[in-house]
Coordinates of C-alpha atoms and ligand atoms in Angstrom, one line a residue:
P15 CA -22.5 -39.6 -3.1
S16 CA -22.6 -36.2 -4.7
R17 CA -25.3 -35.9 -7.5
E18 CA -25.6 -33.1 -10.3
P19 CA -28.7 -31.4 -9.9
Y20 CA -31.5 -31.9 -12.4
K21 CA -31.3 -29.7 -15.5
L22 CA -34.6 -30.0 -17.1
Y23 CA -36.4 -27.8 -19.8
G24 CA -34.0 -24.9 -19.0
Q25 CA -34.3 -24.9 -15.2
T26 CA -31.9 -26.3 -12.7
Y27 CA -33.6 -28.3 -9.7
P28 CA -31.1 -28.8 -6.8
L29 CA -31.4 -32.3 -5.1
D30 CA -32.7 -32.7 -2.0
T31 CA -34.3 -35.9 0.1
H32 CA -37.4 -36.1 -2.2
S33 CA -35.1 -36.5 -5.6
N34 CA -36.1 -39.9 -6.9
L35 CA -36.0 -39.5 -10.7
P36 CA -34.1 -42.3 -12.4
P37 CA -32.1 -42.2 -15.5
T38 CA -34.4 -44.3 -17.3
I39 CA -37.6 -41.9 -16.8
I40 CA -35.3 -39.0 -17.9
S41 CA -34.7 -40.7 -21.0
K42 CA -38.5 -40.7 -21.5
L43 CA -38.8 -37.2 -21.5
D44 CA -38.4 -36.2 -24.9
R45 CA -39.8 -39.1 -26.6
G46 CA -43.3 -37.1 -27.7
L47 CA -45.6 -39.8 -28.5
L48 CA -48.5 -37.8 -28.7
T49 CA -47.4 -35.7 -31.3
H50 CA -45.9 -38.7 -33.5
P51 CA -48.5 -38.8 -36.4
S52 CA -48.7 -42.3 -36.9
H53 CA -48.4 -43.3 -33.2
P54 CA -51.4 -45.0 -31.7
L55 CA -51.6 -42.8 -29.1
S56 CA -51.5 -39.6 -31.2
I57 CA -54.2 -41.2 -33.5
L58 CA -56.4 -41.8 -30.3
R59 CA -55.9 -38.5 -29.0
Q60 CA -56.9 -36.7 -32.5
I61 CA -60.0 -39.0 -32.6
I62 CA -61.0 -37.4 -29.4
Q63 CA -60.2 -33.9 -30.3
D64 CA -62.3 -34.4 -33.4
H65 CA -65.3 -35.6 -31.1
F66 CA -65.1 -32.7 -29.2
A67 CA -64.8 -30.2 -32.3
S68 CA -65.5 -27.1 -30.3
A69 CA -63.1 -27.7 -27.7
T70 CA -59.5 -26.1 -27.8
S71 CA -56.8 -28.9 -28.0
I72 CA -53.6 -28.7 -26.4
V73 CA -50.9 -30.8 -26.0
H74 CA -48.7 -30.3 -22.8
P75 CA -45.0 -30.6 -23.7
N76 CA -43.2 -29.9 -20.3
P77 CA -44.2 -32.4 -17.4
V78 CA -42.3 -30.7 -14.5
V79 CA -45.1 -29.3 -12.5
S80 CA -44.8 -27.9 -8.9
V81 CA -46.0 -30.4 -5.9
F82 CA -48.6 -27.3 -5.1
Q83 CA -50.2 -27.7 -8.7
N84 CA -50.0 -31.4 -8.5
F85 CA -51.6 -31.8 -5.3
D86 CA -52.5 -29.0 -3.2
E87 CA -54.2 -26.4 -5.5
L88 CA -56.4 -29.6 -6.2
G89 CA -57.3 -30.4 -2.7
F90 CA -55.3 -33.2 -1.9
P91 CA -54.8 -33.7 1.8
A92 CA -51.1 -33.4 3.4
D93 CA -51.2 -37.2 4.0
H94 CA -52.5 -38.3 0.5
P95 CA -50.7 -41.6 -0.3
G96 CA -49.9 -40.3 -4.0
R97 CA -47.8 -37.7 -2.5
A98 CA -45.3 -40.5 -1.1
V99 CA -41.8 -40.5 -2.9
T100 CA -42.6 -44.2 -3.5
D101 CA -45.5 -43.2 -5.8
S102 CA -44.5 -40.0 -7.5
Y103 CA -41.4 -39.0 -9.0
Y104 CA -39.9 -35.9 -7.5
L105 CA -37.2 -33.4 -8.7
N106 CA -37.0 -32.3 -5.0
K107 CA -39.5 -31.3 -2.4
D108 CA -41.1 -28.6 -4.6
Y109 CA -41.1 -30.2 -7.9
M110 CA -42.1 -33.3 -9.6
L111 CA -43.3 -34.8 -12.9
R112 CA -46.9 -34.4 -13.1
A113 CA -48.7 -37.2 -11.8
H114 CA -52.2 -36.6 -13.8
T115 CA -53.2 -33.7 -16.2
S116 CA -55.4 -32.2 -13.8
A117 CA -52.0 -30.7 -12.4
H118 CA -52.8 -28.2 -15.4
E119 CA -56.5 -27.5 -14.7
V120 CA -56.0 -24.2 -12.6
E121 CA -53.5 -22.6 -15.2
T122 CA -55.7 -23.7 -17.9
Y123 CA -59.0 -22.2 -16.8
R124 CA -56.7 -19.0 -15.8
S125 CA -55.9 -18.6 -19.0
G126 CA -60.0 -17.9 -19.8
L127 CA -60.5 -21.1 -21.9
D128 CA -63.9 -22.7 -21.2
H129 CA -64.0 -25.8 -23.4
W130 CA -60.6 -27.5 -24.0
L131 CA -58.5 -30.9 -23.6
L132 CA -55.4 -31.0 -22.8
S133 CA -53.0 -34.4 -23.3
A134 CA -49.9 -35.2 -21.8
D135 CA -47.4 -37.8 -20.5
V136 CA -47.9 -38.5 -16.8
Y137 CA -45.5 -40.0 -14.6
R138 CA -46.2 -42.5 -11.8
R139 CA -44.4 -45.3 -9.8
D140 CA -46.1 -48.4 -10.2
E141 CA -46.1 -52.2 -10.4
I142 CA -44.5 -54.1 -13.6
D143 CA -47.2 -55.6 -15.6
A144 CA -48.7 -55.7 -19.2
S145 CA -50.8 -52.6 -18.4
H146 CA -48.9 -50.7 -16.2
Y147 CA -45.8 -48.4 -17.1
P148 CA -44.3 -45.7 -14.9
V149 CA -45.2 -43.2 -17.7
F150 CA -48.8 -43.1 -19.5
H151 CA -50.8 -40.5 -21.3
Q152 CA -53.7 -38.7 -20.1
M153 CA -56.3 -36.3 -21.6
E154 CA -58.0 -33.9 -19.8
G155 CA -61.4 -32.4 -20.7
T156 CA -63.6 -29.7 -19.5
H157 CA -66.4 -27.7 -20.1
V158 CA -67.5 -24.6 -18.0
W159 CA -70.2 -21.9 -18.6
S160 CA -70.6 -18.4 -17.0
E161 CA -73.7 -18.2 -15.3
S162 CA -75.7 -16.6 -18.0
E163 CA -74.6 -19.2 -20.4
L164 CA -75.8 -21.8 -18.2
D165 CA -79.5 -21.0 -19.1
A166 CA -78.6 -22.6 -22.2
L167 CA -78.0 -26.2 -21.1
P168 CA -81.3 -27.6 -21.0
A169 CA -81.7 -27.3 -24.8
L170 CA -78.1 -28.6 -25.4
N171 CA -78.9 -31.9 -23.1
A172 CA -82.3 -32.6 -24.9
K173 CA -80.3 -32.5 -28.3
L174 CA -77.6 -34.4 -26.8
A175 CA -80.3 -37.2 -25.3
A176 CA -81.7 -37.5 -28.5
D177 CA -78.4 -38.4 -30.4
L178 CA -77.7 -41.0 -27.9
A179 CA -81.0 -42.2 -28.2
G180 CA -80.4 -43.5 -31.7
C181 CA -77.3 -45.3 -30.6
P182 CA -77.2 -49.1 -29.4
L183 CA -76.1 -48.1 -26.0
V184 CA -76.8 -49.6 -22.8
I185 CA -76.0 -47.0 -20.3
E186 CA -76.4 -48.8 -16.5
D187 CA -76.4 -45.7 -14.3
T188 CA -77.8 -45.9 -10.6
T189 CA -75.8 -43.2 -9.2
Q190 CA -77.6 -40.6 -6.9
I191 CA -76.7 -37.4 -5.4
S192 CA -76.5 -38.2 -2.1
P193 CA -74.3 -37.1 1.2
S194 CA -71.4 -39.0 0.1
N195 CA -71.4 -37.6 -3.6
P196 CA -73.2 -34.4 -3.2
Y197 CA -73.9 -31.2 -5.4
Q198 CA -71.8 -28.3 -4.0
P199 CA -73.1 -26.3 -1.4
S200 CA -72.5 -22.8 -3.5
H201 CA -74.4 -24.2 -6.8
D202 CA -78.0 -24.0 -7.6
P203 CA -79.2 -27.4 -7.5
R204 CA -80.6 -27.2 -11.0
H205 CA -77.8 -26.0 -12.7
A206 CA -75.7 -28.6 -11.0
A207 CA -77.9 -31.2 -12.2
Q208 CA -77.8 -29.8 -15.8
I209 CA -74.0 -29.7 -15.6
T210 CA -73.7 -33.3 -14.6
Q211 CA -76.5 -34.2 -17.3
H212 CA -74.2 -32.9 -19.9
L213 CA -71.3 -34.5 -18.5
K214 CA -73.1 -37.9 -18.6
H215 CA -74.3 -37.2 -22.2
S216 CA -70.9 -36.0 -23.5
L217 CA -69.1 -38.8 -21.9
N218 CA -71.7 -41.5 -23.3
S219 CA -71.3 -40.2 -26.6
L220 CA -67.6 -40.1 -26.8
I221 CA -67.7 -43.6 -25.7
F222 CA -70.1 -44.7 -28.2
R223 CA -67.8 -43.0 -31.0
L224 CA -64.7 -44.8 -29.4
F225 CA -66.0 -48.4 -28.8
G226 CA -69.3 -48.6 -30.8
G227 CA -67.9 -49.1 -33.9
V228 CA -65.7 -52.0 -33.0
A229 CA -67.3 -55.3 -33.7
Q230 CA -68.0 -57.2 -30.4
S231 CA -68.9 -61.1 -30.2
G232 CA -72.7 -61.5 -30.6
G233 CA -73.4 -58.2 -31.9
E234 CA -74.7 -57.2 -28.5
P235 CA -74.9 -53.6 -27.7
L236 CA -72.1 -51.7 -25.9
R237 CA -72.9 -51.5 -22.0
V238 CA -71.4 -48.2 -20.2
R239 CA -71.7 -48.3 -16.4
W240 CA -71.6 -45.1 -14.4
I241 CA -70.3 -45.5 -10.7
E242 CA -69.9 -43.0 -8.0
A243 CA -66.4 -41.9 -7.3
F244 CA -64.3 -39.8 -5.0
F245 CA -61.8 -37.1 -6.5
P246 CA -60.8 -33.9 -4.1
F247 CA -61.2 -31.7 -7.0
T248 CA -64.9 -32.9 -8.3
T249 CA -68.1 -33.3 -6.6
P250 CA -70.3 -35.0 -7.8
S251 CA -68.0 -37.4 -8.9
Y252 CA -67.9 -40.5 -11.0
E253 CA -66.0 -43.5 -12.6
V254 CA -67.1 -44.6 -16.0
E255 CA -66.7 -48.3 -17.0
V256 CA -67.4 -49.8 -20.2
W257 CA -68.1 -54.1 -20.7
W258 CA -65.3 -55.3 -23.0
G259 CA -64.1 -58.5 -23.2
G260 CA -66.3 -60.0 -20.5
E261 CA -65.1 -57.9 -17.8
W262 CA -65.6 -54.3 -16.7
L263 CA -62.8 -52.0 -18.2
E264 CA -62.6 -48.4 -16.0
L265 CA -62.0 -45.7 -18.7
L266 CA -62.1 -42.3 -16.8
G267 CA -62.7 -40.4 -13.8
C268 CA -64.9 -37.0 -13.9
G269 CA -67.0 -35.1 -11.9
V270 CA -68.5 -31.3 -11.6
V271 CA -65.2 -29.1 -11.2
M272 CA -64.7 -28.2 -7.3
Q273 CA -65.7 -24.1 -7.0
K274 CA -62.7 -23.7 -5.3
T275 CA -60.3 -24.7 -8.5
L276 CA -62.4 -21.9 -10.8
D277 CA -62.0 -19.2 -7.6
L278 CA -58.2 -20.1 -7.8
A279 CA -58.2 -19.4 -11.6
G280 CA -59.9 -16.0 -11.1
Q281 CA -63.1 -17.5 -13.0
S282 CA -65.6 -17.9 -9.8
H283 CA -68.6 -16.8 -12.0
K284 CA -68.3 -20.2 -13.7
S285 CA -69.3 -23.5 -13.6
G286 CA -68.7 -26.8 -15.5
W287 CA -67.4 -30.5 -15.5
A288 CA -64.3 -32.3 -15.9
F289 CA -62.8 -35.8 -17.2
G290 CA -59.6 -37.3 -17.3
L291 CA -59.1 -40.5 -19.1
G292 CA -56.0 -42.6 -19.7
L293 CA -54.9 -42.9 -23.3
E294 CA -53.2 -46.5 -22.9
R295 CA -56.0 -47.8 -21.5
I296 CA -58.5 -47.4 -24.2
A297 CA -55.8 -47.8 -27.1
M298 CA -55.0 -51.2 -25.9
V299 CA -58.5 -52.5 -26.3
L300 CA -59.3 -50.5 -29.4
Y301 CA -56.2 -51.7 -31.3
N302 CA -55.8 -54.8 -29.5
I303 CA -52.3 -54.0 -27.9
P304 CA -51.5 -56.7 -25.5
D305 CA -48.8 -55.4 -23.8
I306 CA -48.1 -51.4 -22.8
R307 CA -44.3 -51.7 -23.5
L308 CA -45.2 -51.6 -27.5
F309 CA -46.2 -47.8 -27.4
W310 CA -42.6 -47.2 -26.5
S311 CA -41.3 -49.2 -29.2
T312 CA -39.2 -47.7 -32.2
D313 CA -39.7 -50.5 -34.2
A314 CA -40.9 -50.0 -37.8
R315 CA -43.3 -53.1 -37.5
F316 CA -44.9 -51.3 -34.7
L317 CA -45.4 -47.6 -36.2
S318 CA -45.9 -48.7 -39.7
Q319 CA -48.9 -50.4 -38.4
F320 CA -51.3 -47.5 -37.5
K321 CA -52.7 -44.8 -39.8
P322 CA -53.9 -41.4 -38.7
G323 CA -57.6 -41.2 -38.2
Q324 CA -58.5 -45.1 -38.2
I325 CA -58.6 -47.9 -35.5
T326 CA -57.2 -50.8 -37.2
Q327 CA -56.4 -54.0 -35.1
F328 CA -52.7 -54.5 -34.1
K329 CA -50.9 -57.6 -35.9
P330 CA -48.1 -59.0 -33.3
Y331 CA -44.9 -59.6 -34.4
S332 CA -42.0 -61.5 -33.1
K333 CA -40.0 -60.4 -29.7
Y334 CA -37.1 -62.5 -30.9
P335 CA -33.9 -60.7 -31.9
P336 CA -33.6 -60.2 -35.6
C337 CA -30.4 -61.5 -37.6
H338 CA -29.3 -59.8 -40.9
K339 CA -27.2 -60.6 -43.7
D340 CA -26.4 -58.8 -46.9
M341 CA -25.9 -60.5 -50.1
S342 CA -24.2 -58.8 -53.2
F343 CA -24.0 -59.9 -56.6
W344 CA -23.7 -58.6 -60.6
L345 CA -26.6 -59.6 -62.7
P346 CA -25.3 -61.6 -65.7
E347 CA -24.2 -59.2 -68.6
A348 CA -27.2 -57.3 -70.5
T349 CA -29.9 -57.9 -68.0
V350 CA -32.8 -56.0 -67.3
A351 CA -33.5 -55.6 -63.6
V352 CA -37.2 -55.5 -62.4
E353 CA -37.9 -54.6 -59.1
A354 CA -40.9 -55.9 -57.3
G355 CA -44.2 -54.2 -57.7
S356 CA -43.4 -53.1 -61.0
E357 CA -46.0 -53.8 -63.5
A358 CA -43.3 -55.3 -66.2
G359 CA -41.5 -58.8 -65.6
G360 CA -44.4 -60.8 -64.6
A361 CA -44.1 -61.8 -61.1
G362 CA -44.0 -65.4 -60.5
E363 CA -43.5 -66.3 -64.0
G364 CA -40.4 -68.5 -63.2
V365 CA -36.9 -67.6 -62.8
T366 CA -34.8 -65.1 -64.9
K367 CA -36.2 -65.5 -68.4
V368 CA -35.3 -64.3 -71.4
E369 CA -37.2 -60.9 -73.3
A370 CA -36.2 -59.8 -76.4
G371 CA -33.0 -61.2 -76.6
R372 CA -32.4 -59.5 -72.8
R373 CA -32.4 -61.7 -69.7
V374 CA -34.8 -60.0 -66.9
F375 CA -33.8 -59.9 -63.3
H376 CA -37.3 -59.8 -61.4
E377 CA -37.0 -59.0 -57.5
N378 CA -40.0 -61.2 -57.0
D379 CA -38.1 -64.3 -58.6
Y380 CA -35.4 -63.6 -56.2
C381 CA -37.8 -63.6 -53.0
E382 CA -39.5 -66.6 -53.9
I383 CA -35.8 -68.4 -53.8
V384 CA -35.3 -66.6 -50.5
R385 CA -38.9 -68.1 -49.3
E386 CA -38.4 -71.5 -50.5
V387 CA -35.4 -71.8 -48.6
A388 CA -36.1 -69.9 -45.3
G389 CA -39.8 -70.0 -45.2
D390 CA -41.3 -67.8 -42.5
L391 CA -38.0 -67.2 -40.9
V392 CA -37.2 -64.4 -43.3
E393 CA -39.1 -61.4 -42.2
T394 CA -37.6 -58.8 -45.0
V395 CA -35.5 -58.3 -48.1
T396 CA -34.6 -55.0 -48.9
L397 CA -32.4 -53.8 -51.7
I398 CA -29.9 -51.4 -50.2
D399 CA -27.4 -50.9 -52.9
D400 CA -27.8 -50.8 -56.4
F401 CA -24.8 -49.6 -58.6
T402 CA -23.9 -49.7 -62.7
H403 CA -20.4 -50.1 -63.4
P404 CA -19.2 -47.3 -65.3
K405 CA -17.2 -48.8 -68.0
S406 CA -18.5 -52.4 -68.2
K407 CA -22.0 -51.5 -67.7
R408 CA -22.6 -54.6 -65.7
Q409 CA -25.2 -53.9 -63.0
S410 CA -24.8 -55.2 -59.4
K411 CA -27.5 -55.1 -56.3
C412 CA -27.0 -55.8 -52.7
Y413 CA -29.9 -57.0 -50.6
R414 CA -30.3 -57.3 -46.8
L415 CA -31.9 -60.6 -45.8
N416 CA -33.3 -60.0 -42.4
Y417 CA -33.7 -63.2 -40.3
R418 CA -36.3 -63.9 -37.4
S419 CA -38.5 -66.4 -36.0
M420 CA -41.8 -65.7 -34.4
D421 CA -40.9 -67.9 -31.4
R422 CA -37.4 -68.5 -30.8
S423 CA -33.9 -66.9 -31.0
L424 CA -32.0 -67.7 -34.2
S425 CA -28.6 -69.1 -34.2
N426 CA -26.1 -67.2 -36.3
E427 CA -25.0 -70.8 -37.5
E428 CA -28.7 -71.5 -38.5
V429 CA -28.8 -68.5 -40.3
N430 CA -25.7 -68.5 -42.4
A431 CA -26.7 -71.8 -43.4
L432 CA -29.9 -70.2 -44.6
Q433 CA -27.9 -67.8 -46.5
D434 CA -25.7 -70.1 -48.0
Q435 CA -28.3 -72.0 -49.4
V436 CA -30.2 -68.8 -50.8
Q437 CA -26.7 -68.1 -52.1
K438 CA -26.1 -71.2 -54.2
R439 CA -29.7 -71.5 -55.4
V440 CA -29.9 -67.9 -57.0
V441 CA -26.6 -68.6 -58.5
S442 CA -27.5 -71.4 -60.2
E443 CA -30.9 -70.7 -61.1
M444 CA -30.7 -66.8 -61.8
G445 CA -27.2 -66.9 -63.5
I446 CA -26.0 -64.2 -61.1
E447 CA -22.6 -63.9 -59.8
M448 CA -21.5 -63.2 -56.5
R449 CA -19.4 -60.0 -55.4
Ligands
LIG21 N1 -56.9 -36.6 -12.6 C1 -58.0 -37.8 -11.9 C2 -57.3 -39.2 -12.1 O1 -55.8 -39.0 -13.0 C3 -59.0 -38.4 -13.0 C4 -59.8 -37.0 -12.9 C5 -59.9 -36.0 -13.9 C6 -61.3 -37.2 -12.0 C7 -60.8 -34.7 -13.9 C8 -61.9 -36.2 -12.4 C9 -61.9 -34.9 -12.9 O2 -57.5 -40.2 -11.7

């Protein structure tokens, strides 16, 4: 079948046998979760950025990179499994959706930045379960120093080590420099050791900042584990895990930047470290978010739970469909209406009452009746229209009652019966007249 070339971010990408970008993925490209102020991933990004206060922070919008940037430049061999069309999303044989934020390392070093954080959406074809989704978010962080600046590292490390010594944190690190995880031949081993120390202190301190404040059962100190790893673009390389919920949770990969990467960026005189962390993985445990698909929710019940600068526990809500019914009515003549949350009127003081000779309609009274009828099957009651007749001065209101069960789908008949009952009771108890 003849298909149109991909048109993305003002570029046209002719199709070939590599092209494998489905519409479901294309529809995710412009969601911008990382810059949505009350999205948990964006809040977590901000918290990490605040921790590395002296770093330049970038949110990189365009996920299209060359295959060269994503793989070759970083030293991935030609037969690396990540290159397979079954594992990555290709526009064609030369362009793909970045599979990791490391794809931007060379260009960012090239711009001359020495200490930066780069956050972005990344794309991988993967299994389907509660913690895997073909689009997720990573943050790359690095710190590099020119030859002469490296002399400052011992003092910086002493300061970081002293700060960490005051934290209730157990660091389990039995890693060693060895032929399987060596310093780079072009590095002075004393410099490489200082960079590695600085990397470890910086990340231990970040992890303590993120996880140390969240209460754990038994009040045990936080445990962090360093294990040897392999990445084609760092050596020595590590993975860092945290003991959480009774198991080791992998947080990030990191290491001393391969000198070739800095050479390609025209920064041969510099050396330093880099890490890449998965934001969903961390956000899921910190916020207690049980399913990775929730990050893509546009439901206000999800987004309204999160506040900038804070990590709060997610309160689950129903996945069953809602069913809303509107109710319009006239208030009795000469009625004063009081909205919920207002000072006047006295919530919970019973049904419509008379005040200084005038009836008072209080929203809380209305809601009370709704609750008595529908119990937890009602999710929200919202005033959607409020109108005063120009001649008669009679006031009318329309409320939208949204019904939803936490554990089953409600039938339309059942919801109609509830709505009917609410109507009968408010008519008889509040003296209102249905429109
Ligand atoms: N890009 C690596 C990944 O996605 C993580 C990483 C980043 C490792 C930087 C080392 C240095 O797994």
